Amino acid sequence: MNAAVPEVAAVRLHDYVAGFDDPSAVKREDIEAIANKYGVSKQDEAFNAELCDIYCRFVTSVFPPGNEELKGDEVEKIIKFKNALGIDDPDAASMHMEIGRRLFRQRLEVGDRDGDIEQRRAFQKLIYVSTLVFGEASSFLLPWKRVFKVTDSQVEIAIRDNAKRLYASKLKSLGRDVDPAQLVSLRESQLSYRLSDELADDLFREHTRKLVEENIIAALNILKSRTRAAKGVTQVVEELDKGLAFNNLLISLKEHADADRFARGVGPVSLIGVGGDFDGDRKIDDLKLLYRAYLADSLSGGRMAENKIAGLNQLRNIFGLGKREAEAIALDVTSKVYRKRLAQAVSGGDLEAADSKAAFLQKLCEELHFDPQRASQIHEEIYRQKLQSCVADGELSEENVSALLKLRVMLCIPQQIVEAAHTDICGSLFEKVVRDAISSGVDGYDSETKKAVRKAAHGLRLTREAAMSIASKAVRRVFINYVKRARSAENRTEAAKELKKLIAFNTLVVTELVADIKGEASDSSQEEPIKEEEKQIDEDEDEDEEEWESLETLRKINPSKELAEKLGKQGQTEITLKDDLPERDRTDLYKTYLLYCLTGEVRTIPFGAQITTKRDDSEYLLLNQLGGIFGLTQQEIVDVHRGLAEQAFKQQAAVILADGQLTKARVEQLNEVQKQVGLPSEYAQKIIKNITTTKMAAAIETAVGQGRLNIKQIRELKEAGVDLDNMIAESLRENLFKKTVDEIFSSGTGEFDAEEVYEKIPADLNIKVEKAKHAVVELARNRLSNSLIQAVSLLRQRNRKGVVSSLNDLLACDKAVPAEPLSWDVPDELSDLFAIYMKSEPAAEKLSRLQYLLGISDSTAAALGEMGDTLLSIGAEEEKFVF
């Protein structure tokens, strides 16, 4: 019977719990009473097994089936029931693990994907709830990783996802009338759900954003509705005001004293960057429409409502509009309202009656919160529109001028703005007239064209400077076209023809145009200018001499007399190409026409022959006008003429002075050439000098290179004023110095003048003293040993005079660079050298120095002096015998 007691107690416990419709009503005292009644312990195997089984069934029943979400009270129910049963945590944890095993087996048994996902969700809910039930002890009571091979990351994901779902479910009850108590409750729920502050912040902001999006979507639907009623804009604003009121409430709660106890994420709403319905470029246009509608409603009363300013700023922040985007919308809407208010003020006379027009306009800008700078731009646009309508007929009447002045005073438009508007609008009309005038060419500038130009220049009320500036631009474009054609011409003659057309255009059209713009009387004839025509004369092969003379006569009268008179007039010089072309290009074109004037025109006549037509002085009148068109200064023109004359003179002088010799006959010939080209005397002399100097330099350099020029001749040339430093290269001057020094060392005199070699000769050749000394040292050392060898060689040849000369060279080298005693393989030969030199009766100083250099002792020297010629003859016989 005692062995059956635990079984009976377990049955009684089962019956007790089964008797409750609500398991949460089970009491801990009742369960302990059952255990005491039967005298069993909760640790008894049968009784404890029943407790675990009851707990397992209860936990299983608490979890929502399938894909249903947790309700949030599961953890509280399980903990309460666990405490009521009095089951230990390890036993309870083992039941949670058992439930997990069942779910794991069911997942393996399910074949379809949906079932697998459902079991996975159920397993994640079990992990989450179990973790909350056991708290910190769950890490060692619930070995998910060891039993089910799940990672820590998967456990964290299960806890995070379920916590987010529970918190999101809790947020659904939060409306637009949120209060501090709700926010405190949300914070407590977040902590109980073990949800991180970061995720809680994101969820709360997402919820508040969706609430505001509801108002925005409603407002947008009303705004885009095709059947929108007249009060549709009012409804749009009401919906936006609801969203703004909720946003203001969130801002105030963020600044609340107990904000630390509130749910995370309380603050202003933003639709951008959070992945909502309006987060994207496609929806930004809809938000701009709403912002525009709200702004237009704020200005509907003709002024900006004060209570709307803060709302506009908040609405811009909620919509995520950039500062420039919002300002662009505000500028567009406010500009229309400002124009409307301004039109009412002008038509009603309020602006005209105001004592201070500027104060009236400033007050209008302040009422609309409108930028005064933008208002000034609107005033300028209004003035321009008025001016455009006034000049529709091509001129400004006195009535139009008065109306424009009145408008300018009312709108407080500065003078520079007015001048710019007139220059732009009236200038464009005047530019069209000028283009039409100059496009007609030299034949089309008739009385009607002159009348149109004068009417436009004075009727449009342009200043003379503005009119000339406009005409200058149009004329210079035509000038440039002529220049381009001249540059692309095949030869000089064709280029000159294009330049002649440019001169004719300037004289016949531009000069008249400038006179008409200035309102000056034109001195030109009212007759149409005669157009220059190129007359082609075809002749048969059997034409006689009289016909050739006729062609010459025709050439002389070309161009015609009338056109020559026209071209002879001085053309205008106010419009030039000075700033459009570089100086080099302008002078080159001028030079081209000058050459045309000098050389004439080459024409081909029948039988393949060519003739050159000379130009008369009238061409130079055209050349003068061409210089004015190019904007050349007098000095620049002089430089071109002089340069061309110098070139011609230089070419002919080079032929005359081919050999570099200037004779009297050649001087006369050069003077004649100078007169022909008109070159001033100083420039001609300079060219002659350059040519002769160049020729002389080449000759001198050749002579130095071939060794035909010595230092004495160099000094004579320098005394004659010849600039040898520029004529002879430095390397050649250095070679000449070395040659001169080498001649001193080989002269056989034994003399060396240090002042001459180190100072005078380098100065004559313009060589640095350091270089000269270095060259002397190098030459002396080489020459010293060579002189000894040469002396011995001459001794063996019995050439006494040559021996003495070589020994003098050796002494000269020694004077330049003092040397040590010399060595020789046959000492007797050195004695013979000394004896021969002694016999030549040299200076005592030279003899003493030679004795030192040859290493001859005093006793040997004395003996050699006594023996005299005897020794030399014996030595000679012995040498002959050996040979």
PDB file of N, CA and C in Angstrom, residues 131 207 242 278 389 406 486 512 682 831:
ATOM      1  N   THR A 131      13.281  31.871 -23.051  1.00  0.00           N
ATOM      2  CA  THR A 131      14.346  32.767 -22.585  1.00  0.00           C
ATOM      3  C   THR A 131      13.807  33.795 -21.602  1.00  0.00           C
ATOM      4  N   HIS A 207       6.003  53.803 -36.809  1.00  0.00           N
ATOM      5  CA  HIS A 207       4.573  53.892 -36.485  1.00  0.00           C
ATOM      6  C   HIS A 207       4.078  55.330 -36.613  1.00  0.00           C
ATOM      7  N   LYS A 242      -3.594  68.257 -39.464  1.00  0.00           N
ATOM      8  CA  LYS A 242      -3.671  67.130 -38.527  1.00  0.00           C
ATOM      9  C   LYS A 242      -2.289  66.492 -38.355  1.00  0.00           C
ATOM     10  N   PHE A 278       6.710  57.393 -49.216  1.00  0.00           N
ATOM     11  CA  PHE A 278       7.127  58.623 -49.901  1.00  0.00           C
ATOM     12  C   PHE A 278       8.641  58.780 -49.948  1.00  0.00           C
ATOM     13  N   SER A 389       6.588  96.314 -75.289  1.00  0.00           N
ATOM     14  CA  SER A 389       5.337  96.689 -75.964  1.00  0.00           C
ATOM     15  C   SER A 389       5.441  98.089 -76.572  1.00  0.00           C
ATOM     16  N   LYS A 406       7.160 107.084 -65.560  1.00  0.00           N
ATOM     17  CA  LYS A 406       6.208 106.957 -64.445  1.00  0.00           C
ATOM     18  C   LYS A 406       6.311 105.564 -63.812  1.00  0.00           C
ATOM     19  N   ALA A 486      40.633  86.657 -97.168  1.00  0.00           N
ATOM     20  CA  ALA A 486      41.960  87.098 -97.597  1.00  0.00           C
ATOM     21  C   ALA A 486      43.037  86.097 -97.180  1.00  0.00           C
ATOM     22  N   GLU A 512      29.298 105.607 -93.781  1.00  0.00           N
ATOM     23  CA  GLU A 512      27.958 106.182 -93.833  1.00  0.00           C
ATOM     24  C   GLU A 512      27.132 105.766 -92.620  1.00  0.00           C
ATOM     25  N   GLU A 682      70.589 105.515 -91.555  1.00  0.00           N
ATOM     26  CA  GLU A 682      71.143 104.784 -90.412  1.00  0.00           C
ATOM     27  C   GLU A 682      70.815 103.296 -90.464  1.00  0.00           C
ATOM     28  N   SER A 831     126.033  64.715 -70.213  1.00  0.00           N
ATOM     29  CA  SER A 831     127.272  65.501 -70.126  1.00  0.00           C
ATOM     30  C   SER A 831     127.594  66.139 -71.470  1.00  0.00           C
TER      31      SER A 831
END
